[in-house]
Amino acid sequence: NTNTVMVGSVMTVEKENSPSTKLGASKSRKSYTMVGSEEADASAGKISIHSPLGMAAMGKSKGERFSFQTPSGMMSYKIIDIK
């Protein structure tokens, strides 16, 4: 099922509130694989479903937006694709 984000999904997200997007630059897109805590490796694009980004994205669908709080402020993303 590639309609919603779940464990094992590879999601492509676009950061909506990065400083570069306000300047009209291309938006920041990244792909992440949703994994359990033991497999998480942010440098390899493997995000734990228990991380703030993972918890906010779980169950969301392509085209949906989601936000979560970080120490540096609120982060907002849009899901571009789910595989």
N, CA, C and O of each residue as an XYZ file, in Angstrom:
332
protein
N       0.853     -1.192      0.000
C       0.000      0.000      0.000
C       0.886      1.238      0.000
O       1.645      1.466      0.942
N       0.788      2.033     -1.055
C       1.606      3.242     -1.141
C       0.752      4.498     -1.004
O       1.171      5.587     -1.397
N      -0.441      4.344     -0.447
C      -1.322      5.504     -0.285
C      -1.030      6.294      0.981
O      -1.269      7.501      1.029
N      -0.514      5.622      2.010
C      -0.234      6.311      3.263
C       1.159      5.935      3.774
O       1.692      4.875      3.444
N       1.729      6.812      4.574
C       3.049      6.581      5.152
C       2.943      5.559      6.276
O       2.113      5.699      7.175
N       3.789      4.528      6.224
C       3.837      3.513      7.276
C       5.253      2.953      7.341
O       6.119      3.356      6.565
N       5.488      2.026      8.265
C       6.813      1.417      8.369
C       7.178      0.800      7.027
O       6.377      0.073      6.440
N       8.370      1.081      6.541
C       8.832      0.561      5.257
C       8.581      1.493      4.087
O       9.149      1.299      3.013
N       7.739      2.503      4.274
C       7.461      3.459      3.203
C       8.700      4.306      2.915
O       9.480      4.628      3.811
N       8.854      4.651      1.648
C       9.843      5.655      1.267
C       9.034      6.876      0.865
O       8.314      6.852     -0.133
N       9.155      7.944      1.647
C       8.377      9.147      1.344
C       9.304     10.261      0.899
O      10.395     10.449      1.439
N       8.838     10.995     -0.103
C       9.545     12.197     -0.545
C       8.761     13.374     -0.003
O       7.561     13.503     -0.246
N       9.451     14.235      0.734
C       8.801     15.390      1.339
C       9.469     16.672      0.855
O      10.626     16.679      0.435
N       8.716     17.735      0.928
C       9.205     19.060      0.570
C       9.074     19.949      1.792
O       7.978     20.123      2.327
N      10.185     20.509      2.233
C      10.151     21.393      3.399
C       9.481     22.693      2.985
O       9.850     23.294      1.976
N       8.488     23.130      3.770
C       7.704     24.292      3.374
C       8.129     25.585      4.042
O       7.747     26.666      3.594
N       8.911     25.493      5.102
C       9.243     26.725      5.798
C      10.736     26.972      5.912
O      11.196     27.621      6.852
N      11.496     26.453      4.948
C      12.934     26.690      5.004
C      13.219     28.090      4.468
O      12.500     28.570      3.591
N      14.246     28.746      4.977
C      14.558     30.109      4.537
C      14.736     30.225      3.023
O      14.374     31.247      2.440
N      15.290     29.189      2.375
C      15.535     29.271      0.928
C      14.237     29.359      0.128
O      14.217     29.968     -0.942
N      13.141     28.756      0.634
C      11.884     28.810     -0.124
C      11.306     30.221     -0.109
O      10.614     30.616     -1.047
N      11.580     30.981      0.944
C      11.057     32.343      1.020
C      11.733     33.262      0.020
O      11.180     34.298     -0.349
N      12.937     32.883     -0.422
C      13.673     33.689     -1.380
C      13.339     33.308     -2.818
O      13.916     33.853     -3.759
N      12.414     32.379     -2.986
C      12.016     31.970     -4.329
C      12.911     30.895     -4.916
O      12.764     30.543     -6.087
N      13.832     30.369     -4.129
C      14.701     29.292     -4.607
C      13.887     28.005     -4.715
O      12.744     27.940     -4.261
N      14.486     26.990     -5.317
C      13.767     25.722     -5.418
C      13.539     25.165     -4.020
O      14.373     25.328     -3.130
N      12.420     24.517     -3.844
C      12.070     23.989     -2.528
C      12.954     22.796     -2.187
O      13.462     22.103     -3.069
N      13.123     22.578     -0.899
C      14.000     21.533     -0.400
C      13.245     20.202     -0.349
O      12.343     20.025      0.470
N      13.621     19.269     -1.230
C      12.980     17.948     -1.259
C      13.956     16.888     -0.795
O      15.132     16.904     -1.160
N      13.457     15.963      0.018
C      14.269     14.842      0.485
C      13.405     13.604      0.557
O      12.189     13.684      0.733
N      14.056     12.445      0.418
C      13.359     11.167      0.567
C      13.847     10.478      1.830
O      15.039     10.481      2.137
N      12.909      9.891      2.553
C      13.216      9.185      3.787
C      12.524      7.830      3.782
O      11.403      7.696      3.291
N      13.205      6.820      4.336
C      12.606      5.508      4.550
C      12.172      5.438      6.003
O      12.958      5.733      6.904
N      10.928      5.052      6.234
C      10.387      4.958      7.591
C      10.765      3.598      8.182
O      10.412      2.557      7.628
N      11.487      3.610      9.313
C      11.977      2.371      9.925
C      11.732      2.384     11.435
O      11.347      3.405     12.006
N      11.963      1.237     12.068
C      11.898      1.154     13.518
C      13.112      1.827     14.141
O      14.070      2.154     13.441
N      13.077      2.034     15.439
C      14.145      2.749     16.141
C      15.529      2.128     15.933
O      16.508      2.857     15.773
N      15.628      0.794     15.932
C      16.929      0.138     15.817
C      17.580      0.359     14.456
O      18.806      0.362     14.347
N      16.766      0.543     13.423
C      17.303      0.701     12.063
C      17.560      2.152     11.690
O      18.168      2.427     10.655
N      17.111      3.074     12.511
C      17.194      4.493     12.162
C      18.634      4.930     11.927
O      19.534      4.598     12.699
N      18.837      5.683     10.841
C      20.144      6.237     10.487
C      19.877      7.451      9.612
O      19.748      7.335      8.394
N      19.797      8.610     10.242
C      19.418      9.822      9.516
C      20.369     10.113      8.360
O      19.935     10.598      7.315
N      21.652      9.824      8.530
C      22.613     10.109      7.455
C      22.367      9.232      6.230
O      22.781      9.577      5.123
N      21.689      8.088      6.428
C      21.348      7.197      5.316
C      19.897      7.382      4.873
O      19.394      6.616      4.050
N      19.220      8.404      5.423
C      17.837      8.671      5.037
C      16.829      7.743      5.683
O      15.690      7.655      5.223
N      17.224      7.047      6.741
C      16.318      6.137      7.450
C      15.842      6.825      8.724
O      16.622      7.041      9.651
N      14.567      7.166      8.763
C      13.989      7.922      9.867
C      13.116      7.012     10.731
O      12.273      6.273     10.221
N      13.329      7.077     12.034
C      12.528      6.279     12.960
C      11.083      6.764     12.972
O      10.810      7.964     12.926
N      10.169      5.807     13.035
C       8.751      6.168     13.148
C       8.465      6.820     14.493
O       7.395      7.396     14.689
N       9.420      6.733     15.428
C       9.253      7.336     16.749
C       9.882      8.726     16.845
O       9.767      9.388     17.876
N      10.550      9.171     15.770
C      11.142     10.517     15.752
C      10.023     11.538     15.554
O       8.931     11.174     15.119
N      10.274     12.799     15.863
C       9.219     13.810     15.634
C       8.714     13.826     14.189
O       7.506     13.897     13.959
N       9.628     13.760     13.212
C       9.206     13.750     11.804
C       8.432     12.478     11.497
O       7.399     12.521     10.829
N       8.933     11.335     11.986
C       8.267     10.059     11.730
C       6.862     10.005     12.311
O       5.921      9.572     11.645
N       6.726     10.447     13.561
C       5.398     10.421     14.203
C       4.424     11.353     13.481
O       3.245     11.025     13.342
N       4.900     12.505     13.024
C       4.020     13.459     12.348
C       3.586     12.954     10.975
O       2.484     13.259     10.517
N       4.461     12.175     10.311
C       4.171     11.708      8.942
C       3.344     10.429      8.891
O       2.644     10.185      7.908
N       3.417      9.609      9.940
C       2.719      8.310      9.911
C       1.222      8.476      9.621
O       0.537      9.288     10.243
N       0.744      7.690      8.669
C      -0.676      7.700      8.332
C      -1.093      8.797      7.366
O      -2.247      8.842      6.938
N      -0.169      9.678      7.021
C      -0.494     10.763      6.098
C      -0.459     10.248      4.660
O       0.154      9.219      4.375
N      -1.122     10.970      3.764
C      -1.222     10.579      2.356
C      -0.463     11.549      1.465
O      -0.114     12.656      1.875
N      -0.212     11.105      0.222
C       0.436     11.952     -0.775
C      -0.341     13.259     -0.915
O      -1.565     13.252     -1.041
N       0.376     14.373     -0.893
C      -0.259     15.680     -1.026
C      -0.605     16.328      0.305
O      -0.868     17.529      0.366
N      -0.604     15.525      1.384
C      -0.933     16.084      2.708
C       0.241     16.851      3.271
O       1.400     16.571      2.967
N      -0.091     17.837      4.110
C       0.916     18.604      4.827
C       0.895     18.185      6.289
O      -0.136     17.768      6.817
N       2.059     18.305      6.937
C       2.129     18.031      8.367
C       3.205     18.913      8.987
O       4.126     19.366      8.308
N       3.071     19.144     10.276
C       4.019     19.981     11.007
C       4.366     19.313     12.320
O       3.608     18.494     12.841
N       5.528     19.677     12.848
C       5.939     19.191     14.162
C       6.920     20.177     14.766
O       7.596     20.927     14.061
N       6.980     20.156     16.098
C       7.837     21.073     16.835
C       9.252     20.505     16.963
O       9.427     19.320     17.246
N      10.255     21.355     16.755
C      11.647     20.980     16.977
C      12.261     22.024     17.913
O      11.658     23.072     18.149
N      13.443     21.749     18.442
C      14.084     22.756     19.294
C      14.289     24.103     18.592
O      14.297     25.149     19.240
N      14.452     24.072     17.279
C      14.664     25.316     16.539
C      13.375     25.913     15.974
O      13.423     26.887     15.223
N      12.228     25.338     16.328
C      10.947     25.896     15.881
C      10.086     24.887     15.150
O      10.450     23.719     15.014
N       8.948     25.347     14.684
C       7.992     24.494     13.986
C       8.479     24.192     12.565
O       8.894     25.094     11.837
N       8.423     22.916     12.183
C       8.802     22.492     10.838
C       7.545     22.038     10.105
O       6.709     21.338     10.677
N       7.408     22.431      8.844
C       6.249     22.049      8.034
C       6.725     21.385      6.748
O       7.659     21.858      6.100
N       6.075     20.288      6.392
C       6.413     19.535      5.199
C       5.170     19.180      4.410
O       4.067     19.139      4.954
N       5.355     18.925      3.130
C       4.301     18.400      2.271
C       4.806     17.083      1.704
O       5.954     16.999      1.267
N       3.956     16.042      1.705
C       4.335     14.748      1.152
C       4.157     14.796     -0.361
O       3.050     14.993     -0.860
N       5.259     14.612     -1.084
C       5.244     14.677     -2.555
C       4.970     13.309     -3.158
O       4.251     13.194     -4.151
N       5.552     12.260     -2.548
C       5.393     10.913     -3.098
C       5.592      9.879     -1.994
O       6.298     10.135     -1.019
N       4.976      8.727     -2.148
C       5.122      7.608     -1.221
C       5.333      6.344     -2.038
O       4.564      6.056     -2.954
N       6.379      5.586     -1.706
C       6.651      4.330     -2.414
C       6.689      3.199     -1.427
O       6.905      2.050     -1.812
